[in-house]
Amino acid sequence: MSHDVVSPVDETVIASVDEMGEAKVDDAIARAARAHGAWAAIAPGDRARLLARAAEAVDAAREELAHLEVRNAGHTISNARFEAGNVRDVLAYFAGSPERHFGRQIPVAGGIDVTFREPLGVVGIIVPWNFPMPIASWGFAPALAAGNCVVLKPAELTPLTAMRIAALCHEAGIPEDVFQVLTGPGSTVGWRFVTHETVRKICFTGSTAVGKRIMAGCADQVKRLTLELGGKSANIVFADADLERAAATAPTSVFDNAGQDCCARSRLLIERSAYDRFMELLEPAVSAFRVKDPSSEDAQMGPLISAEQRRTVEGFVPEDAPVAFRGRAPDPPGYWYPPTVLAPVQPGDRVAREEIFGPVLAVIPFEDEADAIRIANDTPYGLSGSIWTNDLGRAIRVSRAVESGTLSVNSHSSVRYWTPFGGFKQSGLGRELGPDALEGFSEVKNVFISTAP
Ligand code: NAP
Ligand code: MG
């Protein structure tokens, strides 16, 4: 069986990929398990060198990978270049890990006590379609660095870059059975990772609904699990902030990648006293947002990923929705949807509560700091968010009070590979990236050695 891959830019079929069934998946997992002993036994410096070579191979193919993602996912060429560079950087960063994956020596009576960080074995990584390249690398690079073998399932809509990156890693010397990309539906390939006893950990990014099902499935084998799920992040703008900068950057914070970003600041909380001024500044920034052929060098936003995703987004903006203003988008073919600002929105409205995963911003006025914090936290999610203020004390107070894993002050940066990334509440479980990422891909083993004569 095979599956057609369609470009969201012009709705044409660009590739056909294998749709693996359970037998093929089981075969791949068995090969990974057989390869594990030798991979785990490689000297740390040699494993580091292989990851560094993989980083170089990705670097050399950056332009090719970027253009592939423009076609397959409709990402703008500038974003796609950044994403391919991110894979290189994540590989290079974790190439530093095998030689620094320290255990401890703990003082005890009667001998010495040391800890080792042992690899888990075979790790299953399940990747969504919104950022196919970076999200794959945030899983496979630290997993390989810690001495695991990886089976990785890309989303059915966007498998092409993951397949190419795996081939580049193999050319760089990482054995084929150590890192395998398996294509096919989530309910078959992804679910088999959950039920197969040899897969010791799942690293899942995607919807909260599927994440919950995977968590329940993992319970059966007490399988290790990292979840990166949905978000409904707040961009909180206080009246004392640099309103020009806050308004100029707000569109990118929610419309980047057509809003298909778990960190999208899809709720804009604005202090009521600055509401009118802020909306005056926001309108030209939204109408100037360049939605066009994503292969254009100056495109800021491309189409949505699929017709289904466009229907979902449209469902959030019915005829009587409070549309304050919208940007422009090209006509079909392509799954286009214009940047849309809804205002004012009440905190209890559906558009203020549910993840839309499209270019729709809900603007919510607030009265004071306490009100802002209350509204920001009034959601089951807690992934990201931004705080705009020139009051340092307030910036710190609000950063500590917002229940969210990744916050930025007077900026919208969120995922930096040097720092931990993950969610509070129903946005996820565990942390990826940063200095401690390998803890999620290894077990601590304690060994006591008697010195008794
Ligand atoms: P999804 O269904 O959660 O898919 C994410 C990944 O999980 C895909 O690789 C998918 O495979 C796989 N999968 C699906 N069902 C599975 C199962 N039963 N067992 C194991 N793996 C399974 O997300 P989606 O359908 O692509 O998107 C739906 C909504 O999820 C979006 O509108 C958005 O709200 C949210 N979302 C969030 C993120 C995020 O980064 N937090 C990312 C993507 C989507 P296939 O695609 O191949 O079936
Ligand atoms: Mg799905």
PDB file of N, CA and C in Angstrom, residues 30-107:
ATOM      1  N   ALA A  30      12.332  -5.008  15.479  1.00  0.00           N
ATOM      2  CA  ALA A  30      13.243  -6.121  15.768  1.00  0.00           C
ATOM      3  C   ALA A  30      14.667  -5.792  15.292  1.00  0.00           C
ATOM      4  N   ARG A  31      14.765  -5.171  14.120  1.00  0.00           N
ATOM      5  CA  ARG A  31      16.099  -4.778  13.629  1.00  0.00           C
ATOM      6  C   ARG A  31      16.733  -3.743  14.562  1.00  0.00           C
ATOM      7  N   ALA A  32      15.923  -2.788  15.019  1.00  0.00           N
ATOM      8  CA  ALA A  32      16.433  -1.762  15.937  1.00  0.00           C
ATOM      9  C   ALA A  32      16.935  -2.407  17.224  1.00  0.00           C
ATOM     10  N   ALA A  33      16.177  -3.385  17.729  1.00  0.00           N
ATOM     11  CA  ALA A  33      16.572  -4.045  18.974  1.00  0.00           C
ATOM     12  C   ALA A  33      17.891  -4.795  18.791  1.00  0.00           C
ATOM     13  N   ARG A  34      18.056  -5.438  17.620  1.00  0.00           N
ATOM     14  CA  ARG A  34      19.307  -6.165  17.360  1.00  0.00           C
ATOM     15  C   ARG A  34      20.482  -5.201  17.235  1.00  0.00           C
ATOM     16  N   ALA A  35      20.227  -4.020  16.674  1.00  0.00           N
ATOM     17  CA  ALA A  35      21.315  -3.054  16.465  1.00  0.00           C
ATOM     18  C   ALA A  35      21.726  -2.366  17.766  1.00  0.00           C
ATOM     19  N   HIS A  36      20.877  -2.469  18.775  1.00  0.00           N
ATOM     20  CA  HIS A  36      21.092  -1.632  19.951  1.00  0.00           C
ATOM     21  C   HIS A  36      22.380  -1.923  20.719  1.00  0.00           C
ATOM     22  N   GLY A  37      22.695  -3.206  20.873  1.00  0.00           N
ATOM     23  CA  GLY A  37      23.877  -3.546  21.663  1.00  0.00           C
ATOM     24  C   GLY A  37      25.132  -2.872  21.131  1.00  0.00           C
ATOM     25  N   ALA A  38      25.340  -2.977  19.832  1.00  0.00           N
ATOM     26  CA  ALA A  38      26.554  -2.408  19.227  1.00  0.00           C
ATOM     27  C   ALA A  38      26.532  -0.880  19.307  1.00  0.00           C
ATOM     28  N   TRP A  39      25.347  -0.300  19.110  1.00  0.00           N
ATOM     29  CA  TRP A  39      25.247   1.172  19.145  1.00  0.00           C
ATOM     30  C   TRP A  39      25.546   1.697  20.557  1.00  0.00           C
ATOM     31  N   ALA A  40      25.009   1.015  21.565  1.00  0.00           N
ATOM     32  CA  ALA A  40      25.224   1.458  22.945  1.00  0.00           C
ATOM     33  C   ALA A  40      26.688   1.280  23.355  1.00  0.00           C
ATOM     34  N   ALA A  41      27.375   0.325  22.703  1.00  0.00           N
ATOM     35  CA  ALA A  41      28.755   0.030  23.096  1.00  0.00           C
ATOM     36  C   ALA A  41      29.791   0.923  22.402  1.00  0.00           C
ATOM     37  N   ILE A  42      29.369   1.690  21.432  1.00  0.00           N
ATOM     38  CA  ILE A  42      30.305   2.578  20.722  1.00  0.00           C
ATOM     39  C   ILE A  42      30.934   3.552  21.715  1.00  0.00           C
ATOM     40  N   ALA A  43      32.211   3.810  21.569  1.00  0.00           N
ATOM     41  CA  ALA A  43      32.885   4.749  22.477  1.00  0.00           C
ATOM     42  C   ALA A  43      32.197   6.109  22.378  1.00  0.00           C
ATOM     43  N   PRO A  44      32.060   6.798  23.518  1.00  0.00           N
ATOM     44  CA  PRO A  44      31.341   8.083  23.507  1.00  0.00           C
ATOM     45  C   PRO A  44      31.867   9.047  22.443  1.00  0.00           C
ATOM     46  N   GLY A  45      33.173   9.106  22.298  1.00  0.00           N
ATOM     47  CA  GLY A  45      33.750  10.033  21.310  1.00  0.00           C
ATOM     48  C   GLY A  45      33.375   9.665  19.887  1.00  0.00           C
ATOM     49  N   ASP A  46      33.246   8.377  19.629  1.00  0.00           N
ATOM     50  CA  ASP A  46      32.865   7.939  18.278  1.00  0.00           C
ATOM     51  C   ASP A  46      31.395   8.248  17.993  1.00  0.00           C
ATOM     52  N   ARG A  47      30.545   8.053  19.008  1.00  0.00           N
ATOM     53  CA  ARG A  47      29.126   8.391  18.803  1.00  0.00           C
ATOM     54  C   ARG A  47      28.978   9.907  18.593  1.00  0.00           C
ATOM     55  N   ALA A  48      29.756  10.661  19.341  1.00  0.00           N
ATOM     56  CA  ALA A  48      29.745  12.119  19.177  1.00  0.00           C
ATOM     57  C   ALA A  48      30.143  12.502  17.755  1.00  0.00           C
ATOM     58  N   ARG A  49      31.171  11.841  17.240  1.00  0.00           N
ATOM     59  CA  ARG A  49      31.655  12.161  15.887  1.00  0.00           C
ATOM     60  C   ARG A  49      30.594  11.844  14.830  1.00  0.00           C
ATOM     61  N   LEU A  50      29.895  10.733  15.008  1.00  0.00           N
ATOM     62  CA  LEU A  50      28.841  10.384  14.044  1.00  0.00           C
ATOM     63  C   LEU A  50      27.729  11.431  14.039  1.00  0.00           C
ATOM     64  N   LEU A  51      27.362  11.920  15.226  1.00  0.00           N
ATOM     65  CA  LEU A  51      26.310  12.944  15.290  1.00  0.00           C
ATOM     66  C   LEU A  51      26.816  14.254  14.675  1.00  0.00           C
ATOM     67  N   ALA A  52      28.083  14.565  14.913  1.00  0.00           N
ATOM     68  CA  ALA A  52      28.653  15.790  14.323  1.00  0.00           C
ATOM     69  C   ALA A  52      28.687  15.682  12.806  1.00  0.00           C
ATOM     70  N   ARG A  53      29.005  14.492  12.311  1.00  0.00           N
ATOM     71  CA  ARG A  53      29.006  14.295  10.842  1.00  0.00           C
ATOM     72  C   ARG A  53      27.588  14.412  10.282  1.00  0.00           C
ATOM     73  N   ALA A  54      26.629  13.888  11.023  1.00  0.00           N
ATOM     74  CA  ALA A  54      25.229  14.015  10.579  1.00  0.00           C
ATOM     75  C   ALA A  54      24.843  15.496  10.516  1.00  0.00           C
ATOM     76  N   ALA A  55      25.297  16.277  11.492  1.00  0.00           N
ATOM     77  CA  ALA A  55      25.006  17.718  11.485  1.00  0.00           C
ATOM     78  C   ALA A  55      25.591  18.361  10.231  1.00  0.00           C
ATOM     79  N   GLU A  56      26.801  17.951   9.877  1.00  0.00           N
ATOM     80  CA  GLU A  56      27.437  18.510   8.662  1.00  0.00           C
ATOM     81  C   GLU A  56      26.674  18.108   7.409  1.00  0.00           C
ATOM     82  N   ALA A  57      26.208  16.862   7.368  1.00  0.00           N
ATOM     83  CA  ALA A  57      25.462  16.395   6.188  1.00  0.00           C
ATOM     84  C   ALA A  57      24.160  17.180   6.036  1.00  0.00           C
ATOM     85  N   VAL A  58      23.485  17.427   7.163  1.00  0.00           N
ATOM     86  CA  VAL A  58      22.246  18.219   7.110  1.00  0.00           C
ATOM     87  C   VAL A  58      22.563  19.649   6.675  1.00  0.00           C
ATOM     88  N   ASP A  59      23.657  20.170   7.191  1.00  0.00           N
ATOM     89  CA  ASP A  59      24.043  21.541   6.807  1.00  0.00           C
ATOM     90  C   ASP A  59      24.250  21.639   5.300  1.00  0.00           C
ATOM     91  N   ALA A  60      24.917  20.658   4.741  1.00  0.00           N
ATOM     92  CA  ALA A  60      25.204  20.690   3.297  1.00  0.00           C
ATOM     93  C   ALA A  60      23.921  20.560   2.478  1.00  0.00           C
ATOM     94  N   ALA A  61      22.888  19.952   3.057  1.00  0.00           N
ATOM     95  CA  ALA A  61      21.629  19.731   2.323  1.00  0.00           C
ATOM     96  C   ALA A  61      20.540  20.718   2.736  1.00  0.00           C
ATOM     97  N   ARG A  62      20.918  21.775   3.436  1.00  0.00           N
ATOM     98  CA  ARG A  62      19.924  22.693   4.009  1.00  0.00           C
ATOM     99  C   ARG A  62      18.955  23.247   2.961  1.00  0.00           C
ATOM    100  N   GLU A  63      19.513  23.663   1.844  1.00  0.00           N
ATOM    101  CA  GLU A  63      18.681  24.288   0.813  1.00  0.00           C
ATOM    102  C   GLU A  63      17.693  23.263   0.216  1.00  0.00           C
ATOM    103  N   GLU A  64      18.206  22.078  -0.020  1.00  0.00           N
ATOM    104  CA  GLU A  64      17.342  21.001  -0.555  1.00  0.00           C
ATOM    105  C   GLU A  64      16.208  20.673   0.433  1.00  0.00           C
ATOM    106  N   LEU A  65      16.557  20.522   1.714  1.00  0.00           N
ATOM    107  CA  LEU A  65      15.544  20.212   2.727  1.00  0.00           C
ATOM    108  C   LEU A  65      14.518  21.338   2.824  1.00  0.00           C
ATOM    109  N   ALA A  66      15.004  22.576   2.771  1.00  0.00           N
ATOM    110  CA  ALA A  66      14.097  23.727   2.895  1.00  0.00           C
ATOM    111  C   ALA A  66      13.083  23.725   1.753  1.00  0.00           C
ATOM    112  N   HIS A  67      13.557  23.508   0.522  1.00  0.00           N
ATOM    113  CA  HIS A  67      12.628  23.523  -0.620  1.00  0.00           C
ATOM    114  C   HIS A  67      11.649  22.353  -0.558  1.00  0.00           C
ATOM    115  N   LEU A  68      12.121  21.224  -0.049  1.00  0.00           N
ATOM    116  CA  LEU A  68      11.221  20.074   0.124  1.00  0.00           C
ATOM    117  C   LEU A  68      10.087  20.441   1.096  1.00  0.00           C
ATOM    118  N   GLU A  69      10.433  21.145   2.170  1.00  0.00           N
ATOM    119  CA  GLU A  69       9.410  21.507   3.163  1.00  0.00           C
ATOM    120  C   GLU A  69       8.453  22.572   2.635  1.00  0.00           C
ATOM    121  N   VAL A  70       8.959  23.471   1.801  1.00  0.00           N
ATOM    122  CA  VAL A  70       8.070  24.467   1.190  1.00  0.00           C
ATOM    123  C   VAL A  70       6.995  23.742   0.387  1.00  0.00           C
ATOM    124  N   ARG A  71       7.412  22.738  -0.380  1.00  0.00           N
ATOM    125  CA  ARG A  71       6.462  21.979  -1.210  1.00  0.00           C
ATOM    126  C   ARG A  71       5.530  21.126  -0.353  1.00  0.00           C
ATOM    127  N   ASN A  72       6.109  20.391   0.591  1.00  0.00           N
ATOM    128  CA  ASN A  72       5.322  19.407   1.331  1.00  0.00           C
ATOM    129  C   ASN A  72       4.434  20.027   2.405  1.00  0.00           C
ATOM    130  N   ALA A  73       4.926  21.076   3.085  1.00  0.00           N
ATOM    131  CA  ALA A  73       4.181  21.611   4.237  1.00  0.00           C
ATOM    132  C   ALA A  73       3.695  23.038   4.006  1.00  0.00           C
ATOM    133  N   GLY A  74       4.102  23.661   2.904  1.00  0.00           N
ATOM    134  CA  GLY A  74       3.675  25.040   2.645  1.00  0.00           C
ATOM    135  C   GLY A  74       4.358  26.061   3.535  1.00  0.00           C
ATOM    136  N   HIS A  75       5.478  25.645   4.162  1.00  0.00           N
ATOM    137  CA  HIS A  75       6.204  26.609   4.997  1.00  0.00           C
ATOM    138  C   HIS A  75       6.868  27.652   4.109  1.00  0.00           C
ATOM    139  N   THR A  76       7.002  28.865   4.641  1.00  0.00           N
ATOM    140  CA  THR A  76       7.710  29.890   3.863  1.00  0.00           C
ATOM    141  C   THR A  76       9.171  29.465   3.749  1.00  0.00           C
ATOM    142  N   ILE A  77       9.790  29.896   2.664  1.00  0.00           N
ATOM    143  CA  ILE A  77      11.184  29.489   2.431  1.00  0.00           C
ATOM    144  C   ILE A  77      12.092  29.977   3.568  1.00  0.00           C
ATOM    145  N   SER A  78      11.815  31.165   4.109  1.00  0.00           N
ATOM    146  CA  SER A  78      12.693  31.644   5.195  1.00  0.00           C
ATOM    147  C   SER A  78      12.519  30.775   6.437  1.00  0.00           C
ATOM    148  N   ASN A  79      11.289  30.412   6.760  1.00  0.00           N
ATOM    149  CA  ASN A  79      11.084  29.513   7.906  1.00  0.00           C
ATOM    150  C   ASN A  79      11.721  28.149   7.651  1.00  0.00           C
ATOM    151  N   ALA A  80      11.534  27.619   6.437  1.00  0.00           N
ATOM    152  CA  ALA A  80      12.038  26.280   6.140  1.00  0.00           C
ATOM    153  C   ALA A  80      13.567  26.239   6.222  1.00  0.00           C
ATOM    154  N   ARG A  81      14.208  27.330   5.802  1.00  0.00           N
ATOM    155  CA  ARG A  81      15.684  27.393   5.948  1.00  0.00           C
ATOM    156  C   ARG A  81      16.066  27.372   7.416  1.00  0.00           C
ATOM    157  N   PHE A  82      15.333  28.150   8.211  1.00  0.00           N
ATOM    158  CA  PHE A  82      15.607  28.156   9.653  1.00  0.00           C
ATOM    159  C   PHE A  82      15.432  26.745  10.226  1.00  0.00           C
ATOM    160  N   GLU A  83      14.362  26.052   9.799  1.00  0.00           N
ATOM    161  CA  GLU A  83      14.056  24.730  10.357  1.00  0.00           C
ATOM    162  C   GLU A  83      15.144  23.704  10.007  1.00  0.00           C
ATOM    163  N   ALA A  84      15.620  23.737   8.764  1.00  0.00           N
ATOM    164  CA  ALA A  84      16.703  22.818   8.384  1.00  0.00           C
ATOM    165  C   ALA A  84      17.959  23.154   9.194  1.00  0.00           C
ATOM    166  N   GLY A  85      18.224  24.449   9.380  1.00  0.00           N
ATOM    167  CA  GLY A  85      19.366  24.867  10.199  1.00  0.00           C
ATOM    168  C   GLY A  85      19.191  24.430  11.649  1.00  0.00           C
ATOM    169  N   ASN A  86      17.954  24.417  12.116  1.00  0.00           N
ATOM    170  CA  ASN A  86      17.676  23.984  13.480  1.00  0.00           C
ATOM    171  C   ASN A  86      18.030  22.507  13.655  1.00  0.00           C
ATOM    172  N   VAL A  87      17.728  21.678  12.653  1.00  0.00           N
ATOM    173  CA  VAL A  87      18.078  20.249  12.735  1.00  0.00           C
ATOM    174  C   VAL A  87      19.609  20.108  12.838  1.00  0.00           C
ATOM    175  N   ARG A  88      20.311  20.855  12.001  1.00  0.00           N
ATOM    176  CA  ARG A  88      21.780  20.837  12.083  1.00  0.00           C
ATOM    177  C   ARG A  88      22.242  21.224  13.481  1.00  0.00           C
ATOM    178  N   ASP A  89      21.690  22.322  14.010  1.00  0.00           N
ATOM    179  CA  ASP A  89      22.131  22.830  15.316  1.00  0.00           C
ATOM    180  C   ASP A  89      21.807  21.854  16.444  1.00  0.00           C
ATOM    181  N   VAL A  90      20.634  21.219  16.361  1.00  0.00           N
ATOM    182  CA  VAL A  90      20.240  20.274  17.413  1.00  0.00           C
ATOM    183  C   VAL A  90      21.173  19.054  17.378  1.00  0.00           C
ATOM    184  N   LEU A  91      21.501  18.583  16.169  1.00  0.00           N
ATOM    185  CA  LEU A  91      22.455  17.472  16.057  1.00  0.00           C
ATOM    186  C   LEU A  91      23.824  17.881  16.603  1.00  0.00           C
ATOM    187  N   ALA A  92      24.265  19.086  16.259  1.00  0.00           N
ATOM    188  CA  ALA A  92      25.582  19.548  16.722  1.00  0.00           C
ATOM    189  C   ALA A  92      25.586  19.695  18.243  1.00  0.00           C
ATOM    190  N   TYR A  93      24.491  20.230  18.786  1.00  0.00           N
ATOM    191  CA  TYR A  93      24.398  20.420  20.239  1.00  0.00           C
ATOM    192  C   TYR A  93      24.477  19.071  20.946  1.00  0.00           C
ATOM    193  N   PHE A  94      23.694  18.083  20.482  1.00  0.00           N
ATOM    194  CA  PHE A  94      23.689  16.789  21.163  1.00  0.00           C
ATOM    195  C   PHE A  94      24.902  15.930  20.807  1.00  0.00           C
ATOM    196  N   ALA A  95      25.659  16.338  19.789  1.00  0.00           N
ATOM    197  CA  ALA A  95      26.953  15.685  19.553  1.00  0.00           C
ATOM    198  C   ALA A  95      27.891  15.946  20.733  1.00  0.00           C
ATOM    199  N   GLY A  96      27.620  16.992  21.491  1.00  0.00           N
ATOM    200  CA  GLY A  96      28.434  17.278  22.678  1.00  0.00           C
ATOM    201  C   GLY A  96      28.055  16.432  23.884  1.00  0.00           C
ATOM    202  N   SER A  97      26.961  15.689  23.784  1.00  0.00           N
ATOM    203  CA  SER A  97      26.433  14.994  24.967  1.00  0.00           C
ATOM    204  C   SER A  97      27.079  13.651  25.306  1.00  0.00           C
ATOM    205  N   PRO A  98      27.354  12.774  24.319  1.00  0.00           N
ATOM    206  CA  PRO A  98      27.836  11.444  24.721  1.00  0.00           C
ATOM    207  C   PRO A  98      29.067  11.514  25.622  1.00  0.00           C
ATOM    208  N   GLU A  99      29.929  12.495  25.381  1.00  0.00           N
ATOM    209  CA  GLU A  99      31.150  12.582  26.196  1.00  0.00           C
ATOM    210  C   GLU A  99      30.932  13.297  27.529  1.00  0.00           C
ATOM    211  N   ARG A 100      29.713  13.786  27.746  1.00  0.00           N
ATOM    212  CA  ARG A 100      29.430  14.518  28.996  1.00  0.00           C
ATOM    213  C   ARG A 100      28.209  13.946  29.706  1.00  0.00           C
ATOM    214  N   HIS A 101      27.891  12.695  29.413  1.00  0.00           N
ATOM    215  CA  HIS A 101      26.698  12.095  29.992  1.00  0.00           C
ATOM    216  C   HIS A 101      27.081  11.454  31.325  1.00  0.00           C
ATOM    217  N   PHE A 102      27.308  12.325  32.335  1.00  0.00           N
ATOM    218  CA  PHE A 102      27.920  11.895  33.583  1.00  0.00           C
ATOM    219  C   PHE A 102      26.973  11.159  34.508  1.00  0.00           C
ATOM    220  N   GLY A 103      27.524  10.204  35.240  1.00  0.00           N
ATOM    221  CA  GLY A 103      26.847   9.672  36.411  1.00  0.00           C
ATOM    222  C   GLY A 103      27.419  10.378  37.638  1.00  0.00           C
ATOM    223  N   ARG A 104      27.130   9.823  38.833  1.00  0.00           N
ATOM    224  CA  ARG A 104      27.634  10.439  40.058  1.00  0.00           C
ATOM    225  C   ARG A 104      28.336   9.412  40.934  1.00  0.00           C
ATOM    226  N   GLN A 105      29.180   9.916  41.804  1.00  0.00           N
ATOM    227  CA  GLN A 105      29.772   9.058  42.849  1.00  0.00           C
ATOM    228  C   GLN A 105      29.233   9.597  44.154  1.00  0.00           C
ATOM    229  N   ILE A 106      28.532   8.716  44.894  1.00  0.00           N
ATOM    230  CA  ILE A 106      27.795   9.161  46.077  1.00  0.00           C
ATOM    231  C   ILE A 106      28.434   8.565  47.329  1.00  0.00           C
ATOM    232  N   PRO A 107      28.729   9.424  48.323  1.00  0.00           N
ATOM    233  CA  PRO A 107      29.394   8.893  49.525  1.00  0.00           C
ATOM    234  C   PRO A 107      28.491   7.956  50.327  1.00  0.00           C
TER     235      PRO A 107
END
